Short mmCIF file of N, CA, C and O in Angstrom, two decimals:
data_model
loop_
_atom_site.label_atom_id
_atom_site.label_comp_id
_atom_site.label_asym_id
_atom_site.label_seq_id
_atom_site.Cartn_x
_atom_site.Cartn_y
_atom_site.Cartn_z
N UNK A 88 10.57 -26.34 -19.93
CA UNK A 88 10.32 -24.95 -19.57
C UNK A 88 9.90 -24.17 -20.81
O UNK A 88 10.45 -24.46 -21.87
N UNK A 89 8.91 -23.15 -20.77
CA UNK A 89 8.66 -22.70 -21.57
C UNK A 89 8.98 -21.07 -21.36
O UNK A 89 8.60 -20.74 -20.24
N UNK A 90 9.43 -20.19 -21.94
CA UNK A 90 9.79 -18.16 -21.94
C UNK A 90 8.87 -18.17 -22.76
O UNK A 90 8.49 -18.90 -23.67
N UNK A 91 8.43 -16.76 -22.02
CA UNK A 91 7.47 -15.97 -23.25
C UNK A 91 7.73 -14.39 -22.93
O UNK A 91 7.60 -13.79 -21.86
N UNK A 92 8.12 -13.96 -24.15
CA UNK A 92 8.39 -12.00 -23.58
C UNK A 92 7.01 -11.14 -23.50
O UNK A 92 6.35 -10.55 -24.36
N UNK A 93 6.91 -11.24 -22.63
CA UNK A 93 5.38 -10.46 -22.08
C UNK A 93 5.02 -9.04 -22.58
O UNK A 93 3.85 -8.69 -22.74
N UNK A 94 6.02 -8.29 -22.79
CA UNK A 94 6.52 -7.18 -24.32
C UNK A 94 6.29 -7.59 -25.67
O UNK A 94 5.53 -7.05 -26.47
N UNK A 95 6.87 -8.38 -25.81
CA UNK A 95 6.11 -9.09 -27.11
C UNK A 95 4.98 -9.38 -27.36
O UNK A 95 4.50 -9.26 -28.49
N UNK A 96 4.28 -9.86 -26.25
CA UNK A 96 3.03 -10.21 -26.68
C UNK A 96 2.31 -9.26 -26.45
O UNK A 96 1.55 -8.95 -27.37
N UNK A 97 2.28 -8.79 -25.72
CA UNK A 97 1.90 -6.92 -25.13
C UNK A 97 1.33 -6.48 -26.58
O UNK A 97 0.15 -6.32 -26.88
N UNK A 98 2.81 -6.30 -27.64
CA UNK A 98 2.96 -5.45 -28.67
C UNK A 98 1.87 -6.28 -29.56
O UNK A 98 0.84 -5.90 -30.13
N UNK A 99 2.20 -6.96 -29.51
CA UNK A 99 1.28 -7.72 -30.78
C UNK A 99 -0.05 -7.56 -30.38
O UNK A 99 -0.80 -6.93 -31.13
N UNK A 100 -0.66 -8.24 -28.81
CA UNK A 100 -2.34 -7.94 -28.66
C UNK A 100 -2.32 -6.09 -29.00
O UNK A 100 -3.34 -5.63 -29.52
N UNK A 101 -1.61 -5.51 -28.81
CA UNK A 101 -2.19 -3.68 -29.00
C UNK A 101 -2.54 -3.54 -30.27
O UNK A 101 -3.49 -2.85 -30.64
N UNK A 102 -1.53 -4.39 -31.24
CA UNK A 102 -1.77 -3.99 -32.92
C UNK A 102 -2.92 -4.84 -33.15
O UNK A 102 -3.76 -4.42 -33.95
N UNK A 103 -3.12 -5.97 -32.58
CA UNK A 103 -4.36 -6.75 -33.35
C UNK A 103 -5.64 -6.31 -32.94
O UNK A 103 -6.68 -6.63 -33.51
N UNK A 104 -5.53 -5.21 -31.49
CA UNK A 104 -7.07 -4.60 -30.79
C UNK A 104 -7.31 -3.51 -31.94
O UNK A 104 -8.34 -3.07 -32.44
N UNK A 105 -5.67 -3.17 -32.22
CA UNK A 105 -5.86 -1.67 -32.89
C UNK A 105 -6.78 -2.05 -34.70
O UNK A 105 -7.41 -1.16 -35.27
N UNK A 106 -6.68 -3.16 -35.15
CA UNK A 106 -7.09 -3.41 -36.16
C UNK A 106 -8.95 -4.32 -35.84
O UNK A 106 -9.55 -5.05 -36.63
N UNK A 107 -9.22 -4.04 -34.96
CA UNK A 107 -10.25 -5.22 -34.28
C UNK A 107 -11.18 -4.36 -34.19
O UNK A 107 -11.03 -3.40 -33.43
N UNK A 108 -12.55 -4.53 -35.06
CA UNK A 108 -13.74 -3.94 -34.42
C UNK A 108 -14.50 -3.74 -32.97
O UNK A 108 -15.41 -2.99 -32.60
N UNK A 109 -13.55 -4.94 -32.21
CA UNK A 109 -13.85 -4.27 -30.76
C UNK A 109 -13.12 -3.65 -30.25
O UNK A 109 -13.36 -3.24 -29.12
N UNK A 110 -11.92 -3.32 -30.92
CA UNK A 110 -10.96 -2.80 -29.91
C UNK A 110 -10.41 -3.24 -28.91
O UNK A 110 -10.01 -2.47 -28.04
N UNK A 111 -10.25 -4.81 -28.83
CA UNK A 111 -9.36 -5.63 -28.04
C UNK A 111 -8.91 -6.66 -28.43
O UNK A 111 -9.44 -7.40 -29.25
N UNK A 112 -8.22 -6.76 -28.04
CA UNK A 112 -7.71 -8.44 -28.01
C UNK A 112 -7.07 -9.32 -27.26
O UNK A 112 -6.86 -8.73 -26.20
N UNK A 113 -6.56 -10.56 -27.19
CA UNK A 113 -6.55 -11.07 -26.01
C UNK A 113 -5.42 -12.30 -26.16
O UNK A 113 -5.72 -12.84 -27.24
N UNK A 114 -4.11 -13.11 -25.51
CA UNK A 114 -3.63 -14.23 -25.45
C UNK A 114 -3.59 -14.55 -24.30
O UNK A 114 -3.17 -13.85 -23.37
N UNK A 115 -4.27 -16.26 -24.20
CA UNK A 115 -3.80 -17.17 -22.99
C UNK A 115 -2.31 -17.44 -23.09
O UNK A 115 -1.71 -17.79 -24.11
N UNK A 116 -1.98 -17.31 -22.30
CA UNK A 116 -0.06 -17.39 -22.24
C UNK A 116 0.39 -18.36 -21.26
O UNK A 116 1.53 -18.81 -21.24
N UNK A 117 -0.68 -18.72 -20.31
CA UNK A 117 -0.16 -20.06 -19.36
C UNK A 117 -1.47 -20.63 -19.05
O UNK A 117 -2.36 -20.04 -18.43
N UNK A 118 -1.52 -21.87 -19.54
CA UNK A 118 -3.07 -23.13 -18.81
C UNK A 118 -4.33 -22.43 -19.70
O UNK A 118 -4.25 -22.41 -20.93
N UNK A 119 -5.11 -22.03 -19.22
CA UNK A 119 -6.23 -21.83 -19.79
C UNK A 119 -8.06 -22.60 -19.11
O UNK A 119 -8.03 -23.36 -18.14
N UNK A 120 -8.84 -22.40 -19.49
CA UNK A 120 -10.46 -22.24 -18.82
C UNK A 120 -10.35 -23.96 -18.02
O UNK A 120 -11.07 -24.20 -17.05
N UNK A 121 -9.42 -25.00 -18.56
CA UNK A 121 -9.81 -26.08 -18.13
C UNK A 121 -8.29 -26.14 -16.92
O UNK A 121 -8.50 -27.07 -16.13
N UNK A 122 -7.37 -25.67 -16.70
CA UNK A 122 -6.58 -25.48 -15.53
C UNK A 122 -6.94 -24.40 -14.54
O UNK A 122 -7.54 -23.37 -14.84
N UNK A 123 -6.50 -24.74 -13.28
CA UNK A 123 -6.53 -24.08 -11.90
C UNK A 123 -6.05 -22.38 -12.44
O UNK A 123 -6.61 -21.34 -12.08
N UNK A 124 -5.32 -22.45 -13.02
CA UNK A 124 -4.36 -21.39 -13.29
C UNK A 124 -4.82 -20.74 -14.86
O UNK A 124 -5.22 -21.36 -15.84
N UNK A 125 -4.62 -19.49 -14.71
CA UNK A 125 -5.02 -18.90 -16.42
C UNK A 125 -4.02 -17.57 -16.12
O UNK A 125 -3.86 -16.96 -15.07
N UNK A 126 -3.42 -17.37 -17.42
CA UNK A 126 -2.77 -15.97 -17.28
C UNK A 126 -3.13 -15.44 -18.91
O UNK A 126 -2.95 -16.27 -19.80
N UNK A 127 -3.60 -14.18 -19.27
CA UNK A 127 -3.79 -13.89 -20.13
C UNK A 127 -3.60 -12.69 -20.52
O UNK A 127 -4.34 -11.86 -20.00
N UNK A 128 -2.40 -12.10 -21.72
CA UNK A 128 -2.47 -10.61 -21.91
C UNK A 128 -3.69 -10.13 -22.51
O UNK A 128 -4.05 -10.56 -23.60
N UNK A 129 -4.27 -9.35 -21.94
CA UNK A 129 -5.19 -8.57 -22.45
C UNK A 129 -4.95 -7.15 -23.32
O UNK A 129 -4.37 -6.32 -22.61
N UNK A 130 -5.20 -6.74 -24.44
CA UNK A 130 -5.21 -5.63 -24.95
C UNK A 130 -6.35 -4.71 -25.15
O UNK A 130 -7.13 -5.21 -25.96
N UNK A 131 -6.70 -3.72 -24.77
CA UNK A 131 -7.77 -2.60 -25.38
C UNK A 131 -7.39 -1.03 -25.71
O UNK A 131 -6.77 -0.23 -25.01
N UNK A 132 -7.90 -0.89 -26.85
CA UNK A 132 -7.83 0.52 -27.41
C UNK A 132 -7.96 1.70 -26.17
O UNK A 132 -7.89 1.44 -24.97
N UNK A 133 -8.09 2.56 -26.54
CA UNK A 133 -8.42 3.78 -25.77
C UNK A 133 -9.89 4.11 -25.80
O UNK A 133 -10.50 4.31 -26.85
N UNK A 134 -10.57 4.15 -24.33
CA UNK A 134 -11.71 3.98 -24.50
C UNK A 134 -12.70 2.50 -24.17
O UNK A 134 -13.69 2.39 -23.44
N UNK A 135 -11.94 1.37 -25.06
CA UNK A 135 -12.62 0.57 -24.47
C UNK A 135 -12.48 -0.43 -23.46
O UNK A 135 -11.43 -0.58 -22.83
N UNK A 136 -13.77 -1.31 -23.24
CA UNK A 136 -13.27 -1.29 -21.68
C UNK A 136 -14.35 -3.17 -21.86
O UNK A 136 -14.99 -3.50 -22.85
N UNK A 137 -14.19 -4.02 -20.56
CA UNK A 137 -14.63 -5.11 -20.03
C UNK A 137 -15.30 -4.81 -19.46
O UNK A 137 -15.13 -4.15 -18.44
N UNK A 138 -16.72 -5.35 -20.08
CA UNK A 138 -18.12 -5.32 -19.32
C UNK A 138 -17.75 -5.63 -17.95
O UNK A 138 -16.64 -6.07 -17.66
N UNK A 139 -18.88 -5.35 -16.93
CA UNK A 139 -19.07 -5.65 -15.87
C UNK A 139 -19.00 -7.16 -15.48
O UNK A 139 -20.03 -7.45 -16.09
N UNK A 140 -18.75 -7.92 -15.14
CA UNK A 140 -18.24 -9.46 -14.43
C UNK A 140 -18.11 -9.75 -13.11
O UNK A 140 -18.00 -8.86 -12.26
N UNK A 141 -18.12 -10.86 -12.87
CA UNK A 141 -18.03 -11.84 -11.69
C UNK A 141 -16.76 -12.13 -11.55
O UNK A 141 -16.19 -11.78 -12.59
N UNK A 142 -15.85 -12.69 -10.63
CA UNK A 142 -14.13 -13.52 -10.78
C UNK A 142 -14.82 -14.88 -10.76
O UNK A 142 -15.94 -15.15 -10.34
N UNK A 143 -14.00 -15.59 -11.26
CA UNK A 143 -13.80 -16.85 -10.82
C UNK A 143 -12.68 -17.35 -9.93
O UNK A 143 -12.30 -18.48 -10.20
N UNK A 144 -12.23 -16.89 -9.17
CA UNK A 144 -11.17 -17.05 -8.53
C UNK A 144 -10.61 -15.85 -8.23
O UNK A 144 -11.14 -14.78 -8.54
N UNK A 145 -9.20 -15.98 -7.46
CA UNK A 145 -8.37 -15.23 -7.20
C UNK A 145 -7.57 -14.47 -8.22
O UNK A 145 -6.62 -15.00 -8.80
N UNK A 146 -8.03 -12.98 -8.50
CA UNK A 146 -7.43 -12.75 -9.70
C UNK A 146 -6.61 -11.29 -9.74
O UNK A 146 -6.74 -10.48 -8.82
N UNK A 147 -5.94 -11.09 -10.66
CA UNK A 147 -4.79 -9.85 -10.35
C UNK A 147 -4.52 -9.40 -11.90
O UNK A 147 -4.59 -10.24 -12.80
N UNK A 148 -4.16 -7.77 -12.22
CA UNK A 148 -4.02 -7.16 -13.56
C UNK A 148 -2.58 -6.87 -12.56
O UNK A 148 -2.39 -6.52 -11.39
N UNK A 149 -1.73 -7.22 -13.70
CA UNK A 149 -0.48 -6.45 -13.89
C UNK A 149 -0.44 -5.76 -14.86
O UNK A 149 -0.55 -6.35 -15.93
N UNK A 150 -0.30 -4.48 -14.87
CA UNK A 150 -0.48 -3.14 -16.17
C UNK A 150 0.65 -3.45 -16.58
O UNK A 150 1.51 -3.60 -15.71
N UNK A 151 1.04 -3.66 -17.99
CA UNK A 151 1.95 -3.75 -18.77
C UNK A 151 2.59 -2.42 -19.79
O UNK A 151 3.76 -2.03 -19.77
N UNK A 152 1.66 -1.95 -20.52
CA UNK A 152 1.50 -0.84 -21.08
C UNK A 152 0.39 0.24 -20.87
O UNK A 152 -0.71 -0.31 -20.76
N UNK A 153 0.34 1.37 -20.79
CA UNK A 153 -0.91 2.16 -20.80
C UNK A 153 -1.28 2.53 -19.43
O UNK A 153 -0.66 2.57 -18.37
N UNK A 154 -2.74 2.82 -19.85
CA UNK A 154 -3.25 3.03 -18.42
C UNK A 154 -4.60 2.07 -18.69
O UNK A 154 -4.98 1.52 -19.72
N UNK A 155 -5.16 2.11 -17.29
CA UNK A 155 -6.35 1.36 -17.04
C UNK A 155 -7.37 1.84 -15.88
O UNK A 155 -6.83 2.26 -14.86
N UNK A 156 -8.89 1.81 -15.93
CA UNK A 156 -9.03 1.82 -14.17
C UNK A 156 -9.82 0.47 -14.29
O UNK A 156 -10.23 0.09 -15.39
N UNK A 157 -10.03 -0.24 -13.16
CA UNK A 157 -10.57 -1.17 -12.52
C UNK A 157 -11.77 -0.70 -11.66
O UNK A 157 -11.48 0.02 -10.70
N UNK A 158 -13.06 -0.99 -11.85
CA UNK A 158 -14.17 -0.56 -11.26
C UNK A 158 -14.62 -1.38 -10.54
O UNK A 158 -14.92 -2.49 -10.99
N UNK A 159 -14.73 -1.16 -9.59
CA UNK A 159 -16.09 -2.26 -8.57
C UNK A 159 -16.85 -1.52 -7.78
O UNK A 159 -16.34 -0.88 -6.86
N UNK A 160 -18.53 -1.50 -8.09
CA UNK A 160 -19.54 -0.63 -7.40
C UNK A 160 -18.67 0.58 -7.72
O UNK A 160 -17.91 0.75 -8.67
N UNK A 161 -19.07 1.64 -6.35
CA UNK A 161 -18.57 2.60 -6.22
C UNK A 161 -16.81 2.95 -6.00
O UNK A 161 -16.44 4.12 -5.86
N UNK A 162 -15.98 1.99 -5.98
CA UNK A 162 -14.76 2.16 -6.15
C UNK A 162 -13.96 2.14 -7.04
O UNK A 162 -14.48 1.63 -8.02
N UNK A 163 -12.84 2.47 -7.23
CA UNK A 163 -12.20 2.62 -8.77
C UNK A 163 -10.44 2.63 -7.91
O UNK A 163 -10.28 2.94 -6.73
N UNK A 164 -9.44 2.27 -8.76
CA UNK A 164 -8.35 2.02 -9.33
C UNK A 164 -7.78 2.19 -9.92
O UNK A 164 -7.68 1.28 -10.74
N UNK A 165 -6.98 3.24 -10.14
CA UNK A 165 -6.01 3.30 -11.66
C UNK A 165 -5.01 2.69 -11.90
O UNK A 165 -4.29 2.82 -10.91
N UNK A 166 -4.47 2.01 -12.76
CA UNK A 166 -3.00 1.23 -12.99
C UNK A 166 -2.64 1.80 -14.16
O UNK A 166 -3.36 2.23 -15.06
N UNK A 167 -1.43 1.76 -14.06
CA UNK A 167 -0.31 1.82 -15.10
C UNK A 167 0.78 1.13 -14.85
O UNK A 167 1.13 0.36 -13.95
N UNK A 168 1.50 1.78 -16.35
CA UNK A 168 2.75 0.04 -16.64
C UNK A 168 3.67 -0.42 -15.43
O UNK A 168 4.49 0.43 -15.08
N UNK A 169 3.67 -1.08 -15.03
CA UNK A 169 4.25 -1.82 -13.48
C UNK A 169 3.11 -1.85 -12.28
O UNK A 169 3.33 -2.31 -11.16
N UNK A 170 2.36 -1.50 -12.53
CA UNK A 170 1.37 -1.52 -11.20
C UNK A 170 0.46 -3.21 -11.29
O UNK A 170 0.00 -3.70 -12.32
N UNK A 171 0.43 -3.67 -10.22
CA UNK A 171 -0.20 -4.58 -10.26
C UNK A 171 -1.28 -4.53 -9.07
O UNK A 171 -0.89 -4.29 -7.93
N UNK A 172 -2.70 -4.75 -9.36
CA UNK A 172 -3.99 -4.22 -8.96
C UNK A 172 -4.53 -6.13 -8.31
O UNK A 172 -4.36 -7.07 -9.09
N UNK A 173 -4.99 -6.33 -7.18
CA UNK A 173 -5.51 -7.20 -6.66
C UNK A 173 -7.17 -7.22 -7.04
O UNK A 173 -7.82 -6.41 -6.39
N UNK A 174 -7.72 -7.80 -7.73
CA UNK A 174 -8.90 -7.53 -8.47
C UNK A 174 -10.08 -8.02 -6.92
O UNK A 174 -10.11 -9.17 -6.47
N UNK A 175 -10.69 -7.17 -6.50
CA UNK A 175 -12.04 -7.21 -5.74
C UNK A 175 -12.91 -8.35 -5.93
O UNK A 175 -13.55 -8.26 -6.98
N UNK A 176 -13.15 -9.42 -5.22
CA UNK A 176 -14.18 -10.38 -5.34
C UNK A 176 -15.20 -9.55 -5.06
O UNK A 176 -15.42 -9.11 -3.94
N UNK A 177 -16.03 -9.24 -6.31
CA UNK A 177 -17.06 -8.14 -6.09
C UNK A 177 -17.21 -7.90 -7.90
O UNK A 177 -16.22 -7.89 -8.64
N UNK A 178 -18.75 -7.69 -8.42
CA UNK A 178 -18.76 -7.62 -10.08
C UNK A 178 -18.09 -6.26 -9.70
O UNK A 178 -18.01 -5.48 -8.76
N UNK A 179 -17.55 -6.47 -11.30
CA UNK A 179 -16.14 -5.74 -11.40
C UNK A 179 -15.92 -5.32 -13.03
O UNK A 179 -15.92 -6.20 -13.90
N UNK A 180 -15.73 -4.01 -13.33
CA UNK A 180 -15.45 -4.31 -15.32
C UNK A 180 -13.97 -3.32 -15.03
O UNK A 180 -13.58 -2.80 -13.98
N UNK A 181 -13.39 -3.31 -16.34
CA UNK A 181 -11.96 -2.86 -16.54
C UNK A 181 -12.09 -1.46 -17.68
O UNK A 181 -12.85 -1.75 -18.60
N UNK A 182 -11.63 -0.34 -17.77
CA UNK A 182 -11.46 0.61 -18.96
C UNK A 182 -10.31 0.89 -19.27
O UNK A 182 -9.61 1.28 -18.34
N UNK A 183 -9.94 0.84 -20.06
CA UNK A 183 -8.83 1.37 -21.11
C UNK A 183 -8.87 3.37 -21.15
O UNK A 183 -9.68 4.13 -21.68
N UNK A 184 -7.46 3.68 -20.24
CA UNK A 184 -8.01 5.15 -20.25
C UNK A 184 -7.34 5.75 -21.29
O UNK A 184 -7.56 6.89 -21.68
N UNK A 185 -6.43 4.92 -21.80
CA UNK A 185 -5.19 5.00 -23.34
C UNK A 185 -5.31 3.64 -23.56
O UNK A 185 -5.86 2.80 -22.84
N UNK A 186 -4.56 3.47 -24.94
CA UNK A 186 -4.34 1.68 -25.15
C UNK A 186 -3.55 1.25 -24.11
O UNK A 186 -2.50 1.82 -23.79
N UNK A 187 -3.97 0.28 -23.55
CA UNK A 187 -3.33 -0.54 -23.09
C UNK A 187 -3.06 -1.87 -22.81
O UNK A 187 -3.97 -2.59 -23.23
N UNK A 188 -2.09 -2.55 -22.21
CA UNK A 188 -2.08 -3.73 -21.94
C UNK A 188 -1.74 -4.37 -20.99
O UNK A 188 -0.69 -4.03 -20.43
N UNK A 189 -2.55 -5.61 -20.43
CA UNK A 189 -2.25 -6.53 -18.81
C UNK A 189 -2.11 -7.46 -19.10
O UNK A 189 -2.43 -7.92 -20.19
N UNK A 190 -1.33 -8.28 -17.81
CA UNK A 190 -1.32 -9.67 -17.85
C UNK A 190 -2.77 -10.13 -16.82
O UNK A 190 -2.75 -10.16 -15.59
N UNK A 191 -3.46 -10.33 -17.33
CA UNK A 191 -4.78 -11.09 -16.17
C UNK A 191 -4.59 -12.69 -15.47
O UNK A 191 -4.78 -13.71 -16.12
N UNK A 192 -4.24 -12.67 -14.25
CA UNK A 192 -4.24 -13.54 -14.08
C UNK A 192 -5.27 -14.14 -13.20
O UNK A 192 -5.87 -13.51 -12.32
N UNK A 193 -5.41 -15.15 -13.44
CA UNK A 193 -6.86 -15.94 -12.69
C UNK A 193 -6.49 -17.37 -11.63
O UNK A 193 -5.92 -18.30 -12.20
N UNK A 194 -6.73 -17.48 -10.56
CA UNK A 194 -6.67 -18.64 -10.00
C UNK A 194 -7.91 -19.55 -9.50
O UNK A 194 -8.46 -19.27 -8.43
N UNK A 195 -8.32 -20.59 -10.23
CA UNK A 195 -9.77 -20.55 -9.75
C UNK A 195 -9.85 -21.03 -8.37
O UNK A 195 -8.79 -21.42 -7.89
N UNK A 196 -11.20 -21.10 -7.44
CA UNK A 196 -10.73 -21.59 -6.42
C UNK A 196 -11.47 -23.04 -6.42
O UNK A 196 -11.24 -23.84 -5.52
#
């Protein structure tokens, strides 16, 4: 079995976006691009945000810290810390409306 404090890592991707010329940053925390399964905290500054994209699967933001909205076409989403957002099979990008941070999780199909 493996724990991981999702606070912890939270804290750490915010300081390493906060020092990062893009203003994000990012840990795989379970499986990764070659498993069914991917979970990844995501961090971004205030302001910035995830280009527009495709899913690969079944995928979900749990807001950890901050705020966020979730865009697809003409619809939008706001999350904050405890909200967890069912991501739209539909291109889709993410903004940072303060720093914040998610767990992204991905299921491919």
């Amino acid at each position: 079995m493996d724990k991981k404090s999702l606070t912890a890592v939270a804290r750490q991707q915010l300081k390493l976006a906060a020092t990062s010329t893009s203003g994000r940053s990012s840990q795989t925390v379970v499986g990764g691009h070659t498993h069914a399964l991917r979970q990844t905290v995501v961090a971004l500054t205030e302001g910035q945000s995830l280009a527009e994209h495709d899913n690969a699967g079944d995928v979900t933001i749990q807001v950890l810290t901050g705020t966020l909205v979730l865009i697809a076409g003409t619809d939008e989403w706001k999350g904050s810390a405890g909200d967890l957002i069912v991501v739209p099979r539909a291109r889709h990008s993410v903004k940072a409306v303060d720093n914040v941070a998610f767990l992204l999780t991905v299921a491919k199909s």
